[in-house]
Amino acid sequence: MGFFDRADRYLDRLLDNIRSDVNDRLRLDRDREAEVDRLTEEANAVEAVARVLEVDFKAKFNAASNHCEKYELVSQKKGTPVVRRGGTFTIDLTLNREIDLKKGHSLKLFFNFGNTPIVHRGTQGILDVSGKVMLDKSHDEWDVRVAGNKGKLLTLEVQIPTTAPVGIWLMALELKPKDPNADSSARQVLRDPTTIYILFNPWNKHDTTYMPEEDHRHEYVLSDVGKIWQGGYPARGRHWVFGQFDDAALPASVLLLERSGLNHEARGDPIFVSRTISKMVNSNDDNGVLVGKWSGSYDDGTAPSQWTGSIKILEEYVLRQKPVKYGQCWVFAGVANTVCRALGLPARVVTNLNSAHDTDVSLTIDEYMDAKGNKITTARSDATNPAGLGDSIWNFHVWNDVWMDRPDLPKGYGGWQAIDATPQETSDGMYQCGPASHEAIRRGQMEYKYDVPFVLAEVNADVVKWQEDPTAQDGFKKLSSNKSHVGRQLLTKKVGLLDDGGYGGKDYEDCTLLYKPPEGSKAERVTLQTAARRSRNARHAFRLPSVAEEDVSFSLVDIDRIMIGDDFSVTVKAENQSEKKRTVDIVLKTGSTYYTGAPAALINEVSAEFVLQPKEHKTLSLPVPYSQYYKKLVEHAMVKMVAHCRVEETSYAWIGDDCFEVTKPDMLVETLDKAVVGQPFKARFSFINPLPIKLKDCVLVVDGPGLTRPKTIPMRDVPGKAGMQWEQVIVPQKAGQFVLICTFNSTQLLNLSGSVKVMVSEV
């Protein structure tokens, strides 16, 4: 076996290190005094041969100078060093006697990454400690200087290259006399087992993740609690604990890279790292973090609505060594955000309201009707089946933006890039998506890597309605095109703000214009036309004009949201714009729907036929009482209203649909005592049941980094229209401002959440 040849045992030892890091908090009280006594004894012994007795990586000191002091791994009894590339860190070497580095002894440091570290691939750094006291090499090179030499204590400062791969590094050293005639036994080779985490560095202008604004770095790298917007328009913000500094998060993030098969030398490139994260957070074609499930029972796992954050998910993934059940898009995005921030990559969560899932790269969401005006939803054995039949529109979809330079693209295409960890379509044969440059998406430049066509369609596809016609090209004629439905609004958390409530806050940023020009503008149409020229399927839809005779207009009356327990009505308006009478058939339906747009259950429907005189308008309304809809609601309580309309005289058919959210009350979270480090205080969680029925199988989950790890608390039944209240004792371990959040779920009422800011003082 060579000097540093550890290929056969590398992965096993790496996994052992990771498991050890995660379990450190459970072993903090283990007695190491015997080892300390042994080292002290050796340090005071007088030996002729120079030996390094102890290596101190000064974890807390180095973390503070590298913006890494929040990582829990650093603060454990035996601190784990966490530093950033482009920065420096200090090492104390305790020897058995004083040495002279210029005349008497040679000291080399070896920093190794991966199973076959090689200098020219950037996975190994070999440093000759010459005794110099200044760092004088380029920012993309390893360097070392002597920062102090006091008797038996030698202090070194090491510079990390700005291009270093991120993940776990190990150090070894060689100490030997400079005298070529010295006995071989005087040579010492010490392989230190300490895990060294090296991360991206958005503070360093030479790093490809450099982010110039300090408040942005604080938000997108250091903030460990945020919000994810869900539901219809207007959306509701739900708190999420990213928890990237938890002792499970960083080891889990490195484990993902290791399992991904990404070459070790590529792990310094945020393009490849972020793409790998989008692949590994889902488990569709690898041993990734989360199993996705969008309907049915979650009894063999955890329902997506019960998660309060990423910590418990990543902890379970590391300790059980298998994918965690279950996630949906916002859970995938929350975990991906944690992994990115843990590795030092600036990231944020983005929600797209009315998000298109384009299955055939047509840049359209195609809806088909037969010759009679009936909607075609499944493949037919006795008729022509059009392309794009599997297209859909999710009521909302959630992914991530990551910040980086893009040297692989023309200048100006760096900055925010979209990645998507939800497994929807494959890219290069795997369920991964991005990074797709915002600038490329805005300009419709489909040829630029990665997955620009898919993200462009998500935010800006046209909704095109087709009707079967044997005389038309491909057997279908184009009826109409809705150019503004998709990508109604894109939201992310605003820098520096975090409101306690879910609705009506000021802590959101509308980032729609980062993804596309203003809806309906000439620039927005140019973007789609530019993209359509590069897709054969898209050219067909954008070339054909609408041929339907639209002299009767139809519209659905918008419903933004209603409170659960209230009744509501769905209304469609019809207006005859011609000079002739028109006979109109209308079918109006309401049904519960999953947030992916898939139907769940029919609530009710009504049909009518009436005659419209020239220029006359009429309405058809469908009352929906609470008693009809409450048992049919599914997760996120989305209701879809659909109107099927047909004009007999012209055969014009129109289908209109819209979704809205049945809203639920926010949880009220209050602190009842002053919060002091190491002292218990009480927090109260409460809400009023808005339903006239009893809530059963109730579960409260409490979470808050710096305050408490995730706690799952079974609750007693909550009577109809009655209050629920729970007081939880919490013992904070550090001072500062933190966020305490909670979720509540029951069989009858799902996905309630709330939060409060908690200031913890030293005394």
Tab-separated table of N, CA and C in Angstrom, residues 533-591:
chain	number	residue	atom	x	y	z
A	533	ARG	N	-38.567	28.540	-32.125
A	533	ARG	CA	-37.825	28.241	-33.345
A	533	ARG	C	-36.864	27.070	-33.164
A	534	ARG	N	-36.541	26.753	-31.904
A	534	ARG	CA	-35.608	25.661	-31.638
A	534	ARG	C	-36.307	24.365	-31.237
A	535	SER	N	-37.629	24.342	-31.342
A	535	SER	CA	-38.384	23.133	-31.004
A	535	SER	C	-39.421	22.875	-32.076
A	536	ARG	N	-39.339	21.710	-32.707
A	536	ARG	CA	-40.282	21.389	-33.772
A	536	ARG	C	-41.712	21.357	-33.249
A	537	ASN	N	-41.909	20.758	-32.060
A	537	ASN	CA	-43.254	20.703	-31.482
A	537	ASN	C	-43.789	22.093	-31.181
A	538	ALA	N	-42.916	22.976	-30.721
A	538	ALA	CA	-43.358	24.329	-30.392
A	538	ALA	C	-43.713	25.113	-31.639
A	539	ARG	N	-42.961	24.924	-32.726
A	539	ARG	CA	-43.231	25.683	-33.963
A	539	ARG	C	-44.643	25.430	-34.462
A	540	HIS	N	-45.114	24.187	-34.322
A	540	HIS	CA	-46.457	23.852	-34.806
A	540	HIS	C	-47.527	24.651	-34.056
A	541	ALA	N	-47.441	24.680	-32.742
A	541	ALA	CA	-48.463	25.375	-31.949
A	541	ALA	C	-48.414	26.882	-32.144
A	542	PHE	N	-47.212	27.440	-32.248
A	542	PHE	CA	-47.097	28.887	-32.347
A	542	PHE	C	-47.374	29.404	-33.767
A	543	ARG	N	-47.275	28.495	-34.754
A	543	ARG	CA	-47.517	28.932	-36.131
A	543	ARG	C	-49.002	29.000	-36.457
A	544	LEU	N	-49.779	28.035	-35.917
A	544	LEU	CA	-51.186	27.949	-36.282
A	544	LEU	C	-52.003	29.033	-35.574
A	545	PRO	N	-52.818	29.767	-36.315
A	545	PRO	CA	-53.699	30.740	-35.674
A	545	PRO	C	-54.927	30.057	-35.084
A	546	SER	N	-55.573	30.710	-34.141
A	546	SER	CA	-56.843	30.196	-33.615
A	546	SER	C	-57.914	30.356	-34.683
A	547	VAL	N	-58.751	29.298	-34.847
A	547	VAL	CA	-59.732	29.307	-35.938
A	547	VAL	C	-61.159	29.342	-35.438
A	548	ALA	N	-61.368	29.257	-34.126
A	548	ALA	CA	-62.736	29.215	-33.612
A	548	ALA	C	-63.422	30.566	-33.774
A	549	GLU	N	-64.732	30.503	-34.020
A	549	GLU	CA	-65.541	31.715	-34.095
A	549	GLU	C	-66.001	32.061	-32.681
A	550	GLU	N	-65.362	33.068	-32.088
A	550	GLU	CA	-65.589	33.369	-30.672
A	550	GLU	C	-66.504	34.583	-30.555
A	551	ASP	N	-67.810	34.412	-30.884
A	551	ASP	CA	-68.708	35.548	-30.737
A	551	ASP	C	-69.535	35.470	-29.456
A	552	VAL	N	-69.279	34.419	-28.646
A	552	VAL	CA	-69.817	34.353	-27.281
A	552	VAL	C	-68.629	34.219	-26.339
A	553	SER	N	-68.525	35.112	-25.393
A	553	SER	CA	-67.405	35.062	-24.442
A	553	SER	C	-67.868	34.444	-23.130
A	554	PHE	N	-66.964	33.694	-22.522
A	554	PHE	CA	-67.251	33.035	-21.245
A	554	PHE	C	-66.148	33.394	-20.253
A	555	SER	N	-66.522	33.448	-18.987
A	555	SER	CA	-65.515	33.703	-17.943
A	555	SER	C	-65.997	33.135	-16.622
A	556	LEU	N	-65.028	32.650	-15.849
A	556	LEU	CA	-65.298	32.200	-14.487
A	556	LEU	C	-65.001	33.329	-13.522
A	557	VAL	N	-65.873	33.522	-12.546
A	557	VAL	CA	-65.646	34.554	-11.535
A	557	VAL	C	-64.574	34.054	-10.569
A	558	ASP	N	-63.531	34.859	-10.384
A	558	ASP	CA	-62.408	34.460	-9.533
A	558	ASP	C	-62.833	34.305	-8.080
A	559	ILE	N	-62.264	33.285	-7.442
A	559	ILE	CA	-62.341	33.133	-5.985
A	559	ILE	C	-60.910	33.011	-5.497
A	560	ASP	N	-60.448	33.956	-4.712
A	560	ASP	CA	-59.072	33.889	-4.218
A	560	ASP	C	-58.925	32.787	-3.181
A	561	ARG	N	-59.784	32.797	-2.186
A	561	ARG	CA	-59.753	31.781	-1.143
A	561	ARG	C	-60.970	31.954	-0.255
A	562	ILE	N	-61.321	30.875	0.453
A	562	ILE	CA	-62.377	30.928	1.459
A	562	ILE	C	-61.853	30.249	2.719
A	563	MET	N	-62.405	30.592	3.859
A	563	MET	CA	-62.018	29.945	5.109
A	563	MET	C	-62.745	28.610	5.232
A	564	ILE	N	-62.033	27.604	5.641
A	564	ILE	CA	-62.641	26.299	5.792
A	564	ILE	C	-63.815	26.392	6.784
A	565	GLY	N	-64.909	25.749	6.410
A	565	GLY	CA	-66.136	25.842	7.196
A	565	GLY	C	-67.162	26.771	6.589
A	566	ASP	N	-66.719	27.660	5.665
A	566	ASP	CA	-67.642	28.585	5.006
A	566	ASP	C	-68.216	27.960	3.732
A	567	ASP	N	-69.406	28.420	3.333
A	567	ASP	CA	-69.987	28.044	2.046
A	567	ASP	C	-69.429	28.968	0.958
A	568	PHE	N	-69.545	28.530	-0.296
A	568	PHE	CA	-69.137	29.398	-1.401
A	568	PHE	C	-69.958	29.048	-2.633
A	569	SER	N	-69.860	29.871	-3.684
A	569	SER	CA	-70.550	29.645	-4.950
A	569	SER	C	-69.568	29.817	-6.096
A	570	VAL	N	-69.763	29.014	-7.135
A	570	VAL	CA	-68.970	29.104	-8.356
A	570	VAL	C	-69.882	29.661	-9.446
A	571	THR	N	-69.387	30.655	-10.183
A	571	THR	CA	-70.221	31.339	-11.173
A	571	THR	C	-69.482	31.457	-12.493
A	572	VAL	N	-70.213	31.165	-13.594
A	572	VAL	CA	-69.689	31.380	-14.940
A	572	VAL	C	-70.568	32.405	-15.636
A	573	LYS	N	-69.935	33.303	-16.372
A	573	LYS	CA	-70.651	34.338	-17.110
A	573	LYS	C	-70.554	34.046	-18.604
A	574	ALA	N	-71.657	34.247	-19.304
A	574	ALA	CA	-71.694	34.096	-20.761
A	574	ALA	C	-72.263	35.370	-21.375
A	575	GLU	N	-71.601	35.900	-22.410
A	575	GLU	CA	-72.050	37.124	-23.055
A	575	GLU	C	-72.061	36.943	-24.569
A	576	ASN	N	-73.201	37.174	-25.186
A	576	ASN	CA	-73.343	37.086	-26.635
A	576	ASN	C	-72.889	38.409	-27.252
A	577	GLN	N	-71.792	38.371	-27.980
A	577	GLN	CA	-71.234	39.580	-28.573
A	577	GLN	C	-71.668	39.769	-30.030
A	578	SER	N	-72.509	38.836	-30.527
A	578	SER	CA	-72.924	38.896	-31.930
A	578	SER	C	-74.278	39.597	-32.059
A	579	GLU	N	-74.721	39.703	-33.298
A	579	GLU	CA	-76.023	40.283	-33.598
A	579	GLU	C	-77.093	39.211	-33.775
A	580	LYS	N	-76.731	37.959	-33.496
A	580	LYS	CA	-77.674	36.854	-33.652
A	580	LYS	C	-77.848	36.158	-32.317
A	581	LYS	N	-78.976	35.470	-32.189
A	581	LYS	CA	-79.180	34.729	-30.946
A	581	LYS	C	-78.262	33.514	-30.926
A	582	ARG	N	-77.889	33.101	-29.710
A	582	ARG	CA	-76.995	31.962	-29.540
A	582	ARG	C	-77.548	31.051	-28.443
A	583	THR	N	-77.486	29.748	-28.717
A	583	THR	CA	-77.909	28.747	-27.742
A	583	THR	C	-76.671	28.174	-27.074
A	584	VAL	N	-76.633	28.238	-25.771
A	584	VAL	CA	-75.431	27.883	-25.009
A	584	VAL	C	-75.719	26.722	-24.076
A	585	ASP	N	-74.837	25.701	-24.106
A	585	ASP	CA	-74.870	24.601	-23.144
A	585	ASP	C	-73.695	24.765	-22.189
A	586	ILE	N	-73.966	24.710	-20.891
A	586	ILE	CA	-72.912	24.879	-19.880
A	586	ILE	C	-72.991	23.748	-18.857
A	587	VAL	N	-71.839	23.159	-18.561
A	587	VAL	CA	-71.703	22.218	-17.455
A	587	VAL	C	-70.689	22.815	-16.486
A	588	LEU	N	-71.101	23.020	-15.256
A	588	LEU	CA	-70.245	23.649	-14.244
A	588	LEU	C	-69.980	22.634	-13.136
A	589	LYS	N	-68.690	22.397	-12.843
A	589	LYS	CA	-68.305	21.389	-11.859
A	589	LYS	C	-67.349	21.976	-10.836
A	590	THR	N	-67.383	21.416	-9.628
A	590	THR	CA	-66.343	21.682	-8.634
A	590	THR	C	-65.823	20.348	-8.124
A	591	GLY	N	-64.530	20.310	-7.822
A	591	GLY	CA	-63.941	19.093	-7.300
A	591	GLY	C	-62.688	19.403	-6.510
